[in-house]
Short mmCIF file of C-alpha atoms in Angstrom, two decimals:
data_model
loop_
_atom_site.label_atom_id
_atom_site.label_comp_id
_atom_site.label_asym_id
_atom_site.label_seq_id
_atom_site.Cartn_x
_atom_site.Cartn_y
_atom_site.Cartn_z
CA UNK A 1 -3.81 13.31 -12.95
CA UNK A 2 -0.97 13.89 -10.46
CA UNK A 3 0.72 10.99 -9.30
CA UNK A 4 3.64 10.01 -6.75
CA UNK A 5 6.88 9.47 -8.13
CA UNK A 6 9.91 7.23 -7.09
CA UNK A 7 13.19 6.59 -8.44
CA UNK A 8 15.52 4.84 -9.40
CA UNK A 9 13.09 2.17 -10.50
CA UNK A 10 15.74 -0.68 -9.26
CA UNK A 11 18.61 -0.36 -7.32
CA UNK A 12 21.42 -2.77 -6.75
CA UNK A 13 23.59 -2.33 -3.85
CA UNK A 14 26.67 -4.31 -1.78
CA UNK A 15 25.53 -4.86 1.42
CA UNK A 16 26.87 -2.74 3.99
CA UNK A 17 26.65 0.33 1.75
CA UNK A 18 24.48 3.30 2.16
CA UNK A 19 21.05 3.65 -0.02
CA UNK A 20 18.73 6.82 -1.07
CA UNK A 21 15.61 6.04 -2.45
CA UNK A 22 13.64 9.14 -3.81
CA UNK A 23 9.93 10.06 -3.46
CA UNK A 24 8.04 12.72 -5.42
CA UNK A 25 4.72 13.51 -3.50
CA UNK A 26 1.49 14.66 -5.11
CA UNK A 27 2.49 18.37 -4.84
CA UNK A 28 -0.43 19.70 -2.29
CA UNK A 29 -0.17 16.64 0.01
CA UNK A 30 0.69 16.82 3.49
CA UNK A 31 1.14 13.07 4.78
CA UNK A 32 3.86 10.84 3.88
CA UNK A 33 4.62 7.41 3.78
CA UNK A 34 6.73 4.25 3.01
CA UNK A 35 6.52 1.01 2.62
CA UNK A 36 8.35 -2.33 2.28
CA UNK A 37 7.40 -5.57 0.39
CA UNK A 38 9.45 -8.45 0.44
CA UNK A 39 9.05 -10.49 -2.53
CA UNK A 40 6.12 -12.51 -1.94
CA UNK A 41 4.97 -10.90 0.87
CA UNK A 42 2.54 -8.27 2.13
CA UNK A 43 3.18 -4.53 2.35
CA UNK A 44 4.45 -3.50 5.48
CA UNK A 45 4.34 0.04 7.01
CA UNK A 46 7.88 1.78 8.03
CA UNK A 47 7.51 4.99 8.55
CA UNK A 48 4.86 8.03 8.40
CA UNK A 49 6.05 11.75 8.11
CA UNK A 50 4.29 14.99 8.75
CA UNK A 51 5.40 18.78 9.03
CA UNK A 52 9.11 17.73 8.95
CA UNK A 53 8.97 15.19 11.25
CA UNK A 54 8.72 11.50 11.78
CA UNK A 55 5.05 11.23 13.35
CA UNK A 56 5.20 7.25 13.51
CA UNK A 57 7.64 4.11 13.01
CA UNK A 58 7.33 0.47 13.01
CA UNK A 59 9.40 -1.86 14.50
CA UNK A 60 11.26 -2.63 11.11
CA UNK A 61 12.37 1.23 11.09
CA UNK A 62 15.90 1.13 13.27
CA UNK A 63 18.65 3.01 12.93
CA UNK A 64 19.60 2.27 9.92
CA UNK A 65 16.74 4.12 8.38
CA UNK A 66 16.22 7.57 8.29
CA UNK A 67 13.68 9.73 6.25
CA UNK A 68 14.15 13.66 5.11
CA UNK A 69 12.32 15.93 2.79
CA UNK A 70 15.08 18.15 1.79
CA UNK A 71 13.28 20.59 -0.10
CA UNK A 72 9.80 21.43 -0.99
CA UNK A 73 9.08 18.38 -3.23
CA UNK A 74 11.31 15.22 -2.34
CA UNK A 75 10.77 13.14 0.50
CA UNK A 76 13.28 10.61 0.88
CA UNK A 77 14.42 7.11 1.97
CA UNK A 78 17.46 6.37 3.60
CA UNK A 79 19.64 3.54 4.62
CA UNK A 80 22.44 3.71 6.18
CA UNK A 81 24.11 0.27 6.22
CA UNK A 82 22.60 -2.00 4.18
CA UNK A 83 21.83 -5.57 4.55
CA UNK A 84 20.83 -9.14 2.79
CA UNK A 85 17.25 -8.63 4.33
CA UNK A 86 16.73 -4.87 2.88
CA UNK A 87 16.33 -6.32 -0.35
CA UNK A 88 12.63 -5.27 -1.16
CA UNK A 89 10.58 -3.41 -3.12
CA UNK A 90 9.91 0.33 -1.34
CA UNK A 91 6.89 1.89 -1.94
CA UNK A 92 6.44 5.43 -0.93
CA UNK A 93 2.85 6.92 -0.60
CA UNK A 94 1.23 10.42 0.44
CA UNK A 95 -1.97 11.76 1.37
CA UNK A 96 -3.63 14.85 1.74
CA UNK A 97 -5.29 16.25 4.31
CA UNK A 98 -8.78 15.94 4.64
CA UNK A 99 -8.74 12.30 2.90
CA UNK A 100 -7.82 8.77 3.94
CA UNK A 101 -6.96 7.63 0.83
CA UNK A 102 -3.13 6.86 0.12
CA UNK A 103 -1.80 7.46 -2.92
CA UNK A 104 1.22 5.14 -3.98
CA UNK A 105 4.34 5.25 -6.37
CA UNK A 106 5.45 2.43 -8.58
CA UNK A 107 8.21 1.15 -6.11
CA UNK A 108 11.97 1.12 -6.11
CA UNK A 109 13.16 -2.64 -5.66
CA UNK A 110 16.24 -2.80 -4.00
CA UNK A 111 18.91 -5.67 -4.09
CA UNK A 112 21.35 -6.25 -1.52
CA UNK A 113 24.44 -8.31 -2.75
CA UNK B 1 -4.54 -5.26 17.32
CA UNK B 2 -5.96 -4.12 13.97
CA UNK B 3 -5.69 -6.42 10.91
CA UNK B 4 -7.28 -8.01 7.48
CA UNK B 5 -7.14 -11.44 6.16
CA UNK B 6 -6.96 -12.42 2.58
CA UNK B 7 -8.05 -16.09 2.50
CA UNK B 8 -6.96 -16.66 -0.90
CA UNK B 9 -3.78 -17.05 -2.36
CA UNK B 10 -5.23 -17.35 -5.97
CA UNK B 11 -8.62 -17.02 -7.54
CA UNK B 12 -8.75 -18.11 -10.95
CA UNK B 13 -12.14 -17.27 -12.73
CA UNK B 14 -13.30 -17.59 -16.33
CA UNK B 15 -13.47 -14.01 -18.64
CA UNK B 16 -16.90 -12.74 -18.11
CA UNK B 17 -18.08 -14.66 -15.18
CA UNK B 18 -18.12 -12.47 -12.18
CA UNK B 19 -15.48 -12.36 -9.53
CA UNK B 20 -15.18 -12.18 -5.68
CA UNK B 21 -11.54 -11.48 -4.02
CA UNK B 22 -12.12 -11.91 0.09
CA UNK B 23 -10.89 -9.69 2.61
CA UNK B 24 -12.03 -10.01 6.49
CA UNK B 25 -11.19 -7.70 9.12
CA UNK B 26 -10.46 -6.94 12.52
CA UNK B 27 -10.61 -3.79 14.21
CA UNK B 28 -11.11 -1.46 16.74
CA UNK B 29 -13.84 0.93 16.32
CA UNK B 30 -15.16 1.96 12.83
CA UNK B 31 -13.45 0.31 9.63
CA UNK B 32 -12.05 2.09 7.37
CA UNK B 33 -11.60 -0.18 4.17
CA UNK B 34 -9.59 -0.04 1.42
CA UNK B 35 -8.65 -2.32 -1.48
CA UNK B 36 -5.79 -1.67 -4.10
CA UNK B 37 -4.54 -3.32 -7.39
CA UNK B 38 -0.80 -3.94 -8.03
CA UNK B 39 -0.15 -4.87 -11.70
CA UNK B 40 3.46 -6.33 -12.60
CA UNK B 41 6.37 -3.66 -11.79
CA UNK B 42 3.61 -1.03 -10.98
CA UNK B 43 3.11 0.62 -7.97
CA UNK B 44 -0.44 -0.16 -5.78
CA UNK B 45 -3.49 1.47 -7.48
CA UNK B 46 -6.54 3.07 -5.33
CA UNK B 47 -9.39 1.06 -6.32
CA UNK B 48 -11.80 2.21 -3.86
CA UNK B 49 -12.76 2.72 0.02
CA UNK B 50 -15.16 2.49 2.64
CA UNK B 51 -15.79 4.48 5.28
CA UNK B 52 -19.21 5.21 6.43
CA UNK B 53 -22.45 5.07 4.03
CA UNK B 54 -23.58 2.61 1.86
CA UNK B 55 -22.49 -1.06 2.41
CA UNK B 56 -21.84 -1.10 -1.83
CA UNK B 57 -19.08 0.83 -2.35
CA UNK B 58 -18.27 1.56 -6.18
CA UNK B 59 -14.48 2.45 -7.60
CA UNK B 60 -12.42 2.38 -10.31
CA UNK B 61 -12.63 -0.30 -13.32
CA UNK B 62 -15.98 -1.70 -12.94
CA UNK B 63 -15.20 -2.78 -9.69
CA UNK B 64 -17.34 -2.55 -6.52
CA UNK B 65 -17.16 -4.35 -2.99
CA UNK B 66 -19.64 -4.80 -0.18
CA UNK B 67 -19.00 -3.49 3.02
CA UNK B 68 -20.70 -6.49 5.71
CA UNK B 69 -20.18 -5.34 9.64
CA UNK B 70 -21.73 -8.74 11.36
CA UNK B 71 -19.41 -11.26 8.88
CA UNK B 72 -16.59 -8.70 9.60
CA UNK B 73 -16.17 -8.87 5.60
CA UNK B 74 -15.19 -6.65 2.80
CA UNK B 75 -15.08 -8.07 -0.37
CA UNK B 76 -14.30 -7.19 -3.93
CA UNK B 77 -16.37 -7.83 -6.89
CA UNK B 78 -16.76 -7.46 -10.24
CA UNK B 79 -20.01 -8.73 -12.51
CA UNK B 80 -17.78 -9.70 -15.55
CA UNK B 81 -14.39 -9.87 -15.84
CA UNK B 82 -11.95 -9.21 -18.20
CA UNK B 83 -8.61 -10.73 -18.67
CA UNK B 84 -7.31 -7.21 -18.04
CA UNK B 85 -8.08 -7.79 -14.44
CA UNK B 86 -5.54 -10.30 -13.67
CA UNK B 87 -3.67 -8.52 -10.96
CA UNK B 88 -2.16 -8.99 -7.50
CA UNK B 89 -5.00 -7.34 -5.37
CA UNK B 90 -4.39 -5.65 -1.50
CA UNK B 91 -7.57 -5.32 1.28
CA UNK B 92 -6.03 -2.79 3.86
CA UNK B 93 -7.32 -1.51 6.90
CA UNK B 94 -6.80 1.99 8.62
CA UNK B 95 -5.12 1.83 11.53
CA UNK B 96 -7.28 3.25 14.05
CA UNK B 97 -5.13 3.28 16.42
CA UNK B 98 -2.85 5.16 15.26
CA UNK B 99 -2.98 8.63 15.01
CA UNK B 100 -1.02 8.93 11.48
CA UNK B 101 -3.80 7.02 9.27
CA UNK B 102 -0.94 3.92 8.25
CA UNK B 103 -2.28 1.21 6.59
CA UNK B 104 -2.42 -2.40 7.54
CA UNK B 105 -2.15 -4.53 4.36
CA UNK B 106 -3.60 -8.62 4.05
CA UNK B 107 -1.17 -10.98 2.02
CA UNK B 108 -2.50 -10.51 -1.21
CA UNK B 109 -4.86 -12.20 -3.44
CA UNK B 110 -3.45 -13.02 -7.00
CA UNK B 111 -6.67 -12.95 -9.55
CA UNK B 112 -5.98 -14.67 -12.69
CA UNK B 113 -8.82 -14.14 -15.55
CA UNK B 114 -8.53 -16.92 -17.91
CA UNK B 115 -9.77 -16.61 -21.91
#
Protein backbone atom coordinates (compact mmCIF):
# COMPACT_ATOMS: atom_id res chain seq x y z
CA UNK A 1 0.00 0.00 0.00
CA UNK A 2 1.63 3.35 -0.85
CA UNK A 3 2.31 5.50 1.89
CA UNK A 4 3.78 9.16 2.58
CA UNK A 5 7.20 9.36 3.56
CA UNK A 6 9.23 11.89 5.75
CA UNK A 7 12.65 12.16 6.82
CA UNK A 8 14.93 12.52 8.85
CA UNK A 9 12.83 10.87 11.53
CA UNK A 10 14.34 13.50 14.26
CA UNK A 11 16.19 16.40 13.77
CA UNK A 12 18.18 18.44 16.21
CA UNK A 13 19.02 21.89 15.39
CA UNK A 14 20.71 25.32 17.15
CA UNK A 15 18.29 27.78 17.05
CA UNK A 16 18.73 30.36 14.60
CA UNK A 17 19.85 27.84 11.96
CA UNK A 18 18.11 26.88 8.84
CA UNK A 19 15.94 23.43 8.68
CA UNK A 20 14.68 21.07 5.61
CA UNK A 21 12.32 18.62 6.44
CA UNK A 22 11.50 16.14 3.52
CA UNK A 23 8.12 14.76 2.32
CA UNK A 24 7.57 11.84 -0.05
CA UNK A 25 3.88 12.04 -1.37
CA UNK A 26 1.77 9.08 -2.40
CA UNK A 27 3.05 9.23 -6.04
CA UNK A 28 -0.47 10.10 -7.98
CA UNK A 29 -1.57 12.68 -5.37
CA UNK A 30 -2.18 16.14 -6.12
CA UNK A 31 -2.79 18.00 -2.64
CA UNK A 32 -0.25 18.66 -0.12
CA UNK A 33 0.03 19.35 3.31
CA UNK A 34 1.83 19.99 6.68
CA UNK A 35 1.39 19.99 9.92
CA UNK A 36 2.75 20.92 13.37
CA UNK A 37 2.24 19.27 16.83
CA UNK A 38 3.69 20.58 19.77
CA UNK A 39 4.29 18.03 22.29
CA UNK A 40 1.13 17.59 23.98
CA UNK A 41 -0.84 19.40 21.84
CA UNK A 42 -3.22 19.14 18.88
CA UNK A 43 -2.24 19.10 15.21
CA UNK A 44 -2.24 22.30 13.71
CA UNK A 45 -2.49 23.14 9.96
CA UNK A 46 0.51 25.31 8.28
CA UNK A 47 0.38 25.18 5.01
CA UNK A 48 -1.56 23.51 1.89
CA UNK A 49 0.12 23.24 -1.63
CA UNK A 50 -1.31 22.63 -5.04
CA UNK A 51 0.07 22.83 -8.75
CA UNK A 52 3.32 24.47 -7.47
CA UNK A 53 1.92 26.83 -5.40
CA UNK A 54 1.00 27.69 -1.88
CA UNK A 55 -2.99 27.59 -2.12
CA UNK A 56 -3.44 28.33 1.76
CA UNK A 57 -1.44 29.35 5.09
CA UNK A 58 -2.19 29.72 8.65
CA UNK A 59 -1.23 32.24 10.79
CA UNK A 60 1.74 30.10 12.27
CA UNK A 61 3.25 30.03 8.54
CA UNK A 62 5.54 33.49 8.46
CA UNK A 63 8.40 34.09 6.85
CA UNK A 64 10.40 31.90 8.17
CA UNK A 65 8.68 29.06 6.46
CA UNK A 66 8.70 28.29 3.05
CA UNK A 67 7.51 25.09 1.14
CA UNK A 68 8.91 23.73 -2.48
CA UNK A 69 8.50 20.57 -4.41
CA UNK A 70 11.69 20.53 -6.25
CA UNK A 71 11.15 17.74 -8.41
CA UNK A 72 8.48 15.36 -9.29
CA UNK A 73 8.34 13.46 -5.93
CA UNK A 74 9.58 15.64 -2.85
CA UNK A 75 7.66 18.24 -1.35
CA UNK A 76 9.45 19.99 1.21
CA UNK A 77 9.59 21.93 4.52
CA UNK A 78 11.57 24.77 5.14
CA UNK A 79 12.76 27.00 7.87
CA UNK A 80 14.67 29.56 7.59
CA UNK A 81 15.72 30.77 11.07
CA UNK A 82 14.90 28.62 13.57
CA UNK A 83 13.58 29.11 16.97
CA UNK A 84 12.94 27.60 20.72
CA UNK A 85 9.14 27.39 19.73
CA UNK A 86 9.74 25.36 16.27
CA UNK A 87 10.51 22.50 18.24
CA UNK A 88 7.63 20.06 17.13
CA UNK A 89 6.83 17.18 15.53
CA UNK A 90 5.98 17.98 11.50
CA UNK A 91 3.70 15.95 9.90
CA UNK A 92 3.34 16.18 6.21
CA UNK A 93 0.15 14.75 4.47
CA UNK A 94 -1.28 14.52 0.74
CA UNK A 95 -4.37 13.81 -0.93
CA UNK A 96 -5.63 13.02 -4.13
CA UNK A 97 -8.00 14.42 -6.06
CA UNK A 98 -11.32 13.28 -6.02
CA UNK A 99 -11.05 12.24 -2.14
CA UNK A 100 -11.10 14.04 1.19
CA UNK A 101 -9.20 11.78 2.92
CA UNK A 102 -5.55 12.87 4.04
CA UNK A 103 -3.03 10.63 4.08
CA UNK A 104 -0.17 11.28 6.73
CA UNK A 105 3.63 10.44 7.23
CA UNK A 106 5.18 9.32 10.47
CA UNK A 107 6.49 12.88 11.44
CA UNK A 108 9.89 14.48 11.70
CA UNK A 109 10.29 15.90 15.39
CA UNK A 110 12.38 18.71 15.44
CA UNK A 111 14.45 20.15 18.43
CA UNK A 112 15.53 23.57 18.69
CA UNK A 113 18.57 24.05 21.11
CA UNK B 1 -15.42 29.33 12.78
CA UNK B 2 -15.19 25.57 12.18
CA UNK B 3 -14.00 23.26 15.00
CA UNK B 4 -14.24 19.73 17.08
CA UNK B 5 -14.02 19.08 20.69
CA UNK B 6 -12.52 16.08 22.30
CA UNK B 7 -13.95 16.06 25.85
CA UNK B 8 -11.65 13.55 27.09
CA UNK B 9 -8.24 13.64 27.92
CA UNK B 10 -8.11 9.83 28.77
CA UNK B 11 -10.50 6.95 28.53
CA UNK B 12 -9.36 3.98 30.19
CA UNK B 13 -11.59 0.84 29.49
CA UNK B 14 -11.21 -2.83 30.37
CA UNK B 15 -9.95 -5.46 27.26
CA UNK B 16 -13.10 -6.61 25.71
CA UNK B 17 -15.62 -4.23 27.00
CA UNK B 18 -16.59 -1.85 24.31
CA UNK B 19 -15.28 1.62 23.89
CA UNK B 20 -16.55 5.17 23.04
CA UNK B 21 -13.85 8.11 22.28
CA UNK B 22 -16.10 11.60 21.93
CA UNK B 23 -15.73 14.07 19.37
CA UNK B 24 -18.39 17.11 18.93
CA UNK B 25 -18.40 19.50 16.25
CA UNK B 26 -19.03 22.75 14.94
CA UNK B 27 -19.44 23.77 11.53
CA UNK B 28 -20.62 25.50 8.76
CA UNK B 29 -22.61 23.65 6.32
CA UNK B 30 -22.25 19.82 5.86
CA UNK B 31 -19.61 17.91 8.15
CA UNK B 32 -17.19 16.23 6.89
CA UNK B 33 -15.78 13.87 9.71
CA UNK B 34 -12.82 12.24 10.19
CA UNK B 35 -11.08 10.35 13.00
CA UNK B 36 -7.34 9.13 13.01
CA UNK B 37 -5.08 6.94 15.29
CA UNK B 38 -1.52 8.04 16.24
CA UNK B 39 0.43 5.15 17.85
CA UNK B 40 3.88 6.08 19.67
CA UNK B 41 6.52 7.67 17.07
CA UNK B 42 4.04 6.86 14.18
CA UNK B 43 2.57 9.13 11.99
CA UNK B 44 -1.63 9.69 12.15
CA UNK B 45 -3.48 6.65 10.67
CA UNK B 46 -6.90 7.07 8.53
CA UNK B 47 -9.34 5.24 10.51
CA UNK B 48 -12.36 6.26 8.79
CA UNK B 49 -14.75 9.27 7.54
CA UNK B 50 -18.02 10.63 7.15
CA UNK B 51 -19.41 12.44 4.69
CA UNK B 52 -22.88 11.93 3.56
CA UNK B 53 -24.84 8.43 3.93
CA UNK B 54 -25.30 6.34 6.67
CA UNK B 55 -25.01 7.80 10.24
CA UNK B 56 -22.70 4.28 11.07
CA UNK B 57 -19.75 4.72 9.44
CA UNK B 58 -17.35 1.54 9.45
CA UNK B 59 -13.24 1.75 9.06
CA UNK B 60 -10.28 0.21 9.74
CA UNK B 61 -9.59 -2.22 12.90
CA UNK B 62 -12.95 -3.10 14.00
CA UNK B 63 -13.71 0.29 14.53
CA UNK B 64 -16.91 2.19 13.60
CA UNK B 65 -18.42 5.67 14.76
CA UNK B 66 -21.87 7.19 14.55
CA UNK B 67 -22.42 10.15 12.72
CA UNK B 68 -25.45 12.25 15.09
CA UNK B 69 -26.43 15.83 13.29
CA UNK B 70 -28.97 17.19 16.23
CA UNK B 71 -26.19 16.29 19.29
CA UNK B 72 -23.60 17.78 16.82
CA UNK B 73 -21.62 14.40 17.72
CA UNK B 74 -19.30 12.00 16.10
CA UNK B 75 -18.09 9.40 18.07
CA UNK B 76 -15.82 6.43 17.88
CA UNK B 77 -16.57 2.99 18.92
CA UNK B 78 -15.51 -0.22 19.13
CA UNK B 79 -17.68 -3.46 20.58
CA UNK B 80 -14.56 -5.11 22.21
CA UNK B 81 -11.39 -3.90 22.64
CA UNK B 82 -8.13 -5.07 22.55
CA UNK B 83 -5.13 -3.87 24.33
CA UNK B 84 -3.75 -3.23 20.85
CA UNK B 85 -5.99 -0.26 20.72
CA UNK B 86 -4.33 1.85 23.21
CA UNK B 87 -3.52 4.82 21.08
CA UNK B 88 -3.62 8.62 21.02
CA UNK B 89 -6.85 9.10 18.85
CA UNK B 90 -7.65 12.60 16.54
CA UNK B 91 -11.62 13.70 15.52
CA UNK B 92 -10.95 16.31 12.67
CA UNK B 93 -13.19 18.31 10.79
CA UNK B 94 -12.97 19.59 7.08
CA UNK B 95 -12.65 22.93 6.82
CA UNK B 96 -15.45 24.08 4.84
CA UNK B 97 -14.47 27.10 4.52
CA UNK B 98 -11.70 26.78 3.02
CA UNK B 99 -11.26 26.03 -0.35
CA UNK B 100 -8.01 23.65 0.10
CA UNK B 101 -9.87 20.76 2.21
CA UNK B 102 -7.27 21.48 5.61
CA UNK B 103 -8.16 19.79 8.48
CA UNK B 104 -9.14 21.08 11.85
CA UNK B 105 -7.88 18.64 14.53
CA UNK B 106 -9.59 18.31 18.51
CA UNK B 107 -6.88 17.84 21.34
CA UNK B 108 -6.70 14.32 21.37
CA UNK B 109 -8.14 11.55 23.29
CA UNK B 110 -5.52 9.08 24.81
CA UNK B 111 -7.38 5.42 25.00
CA UNK B 112 -5.70 3.14 27.30
CA UNK B 113 -7.03 -0.70 27.11
CA UNK B 114 -6.17 -2.31 30.28
CA UNK B 115 -5.62 -6.47 30.62
Amino acid sequence: EPEVTQTPSHQVTQMGQEVILRCVPISNHLYFYWYRQILGQKVEFLVSFYNNEISEKSEIFDDQFSVERPDGSNFTLKIRSTKLEDSAMYFCASRGGQTDTQYFGPGTRLTVL
Amino acid sequence: AQSVAQPEDQVNVAEGNPLTVKCTYSVSGNPYLFWYVQYPNRGLQFLLKYITGDNLVKGSYGFEAEFNKSQTSFHLKKPSALVSDSALYFCAVRDGASGTYKYIFGTGTRLKVLA
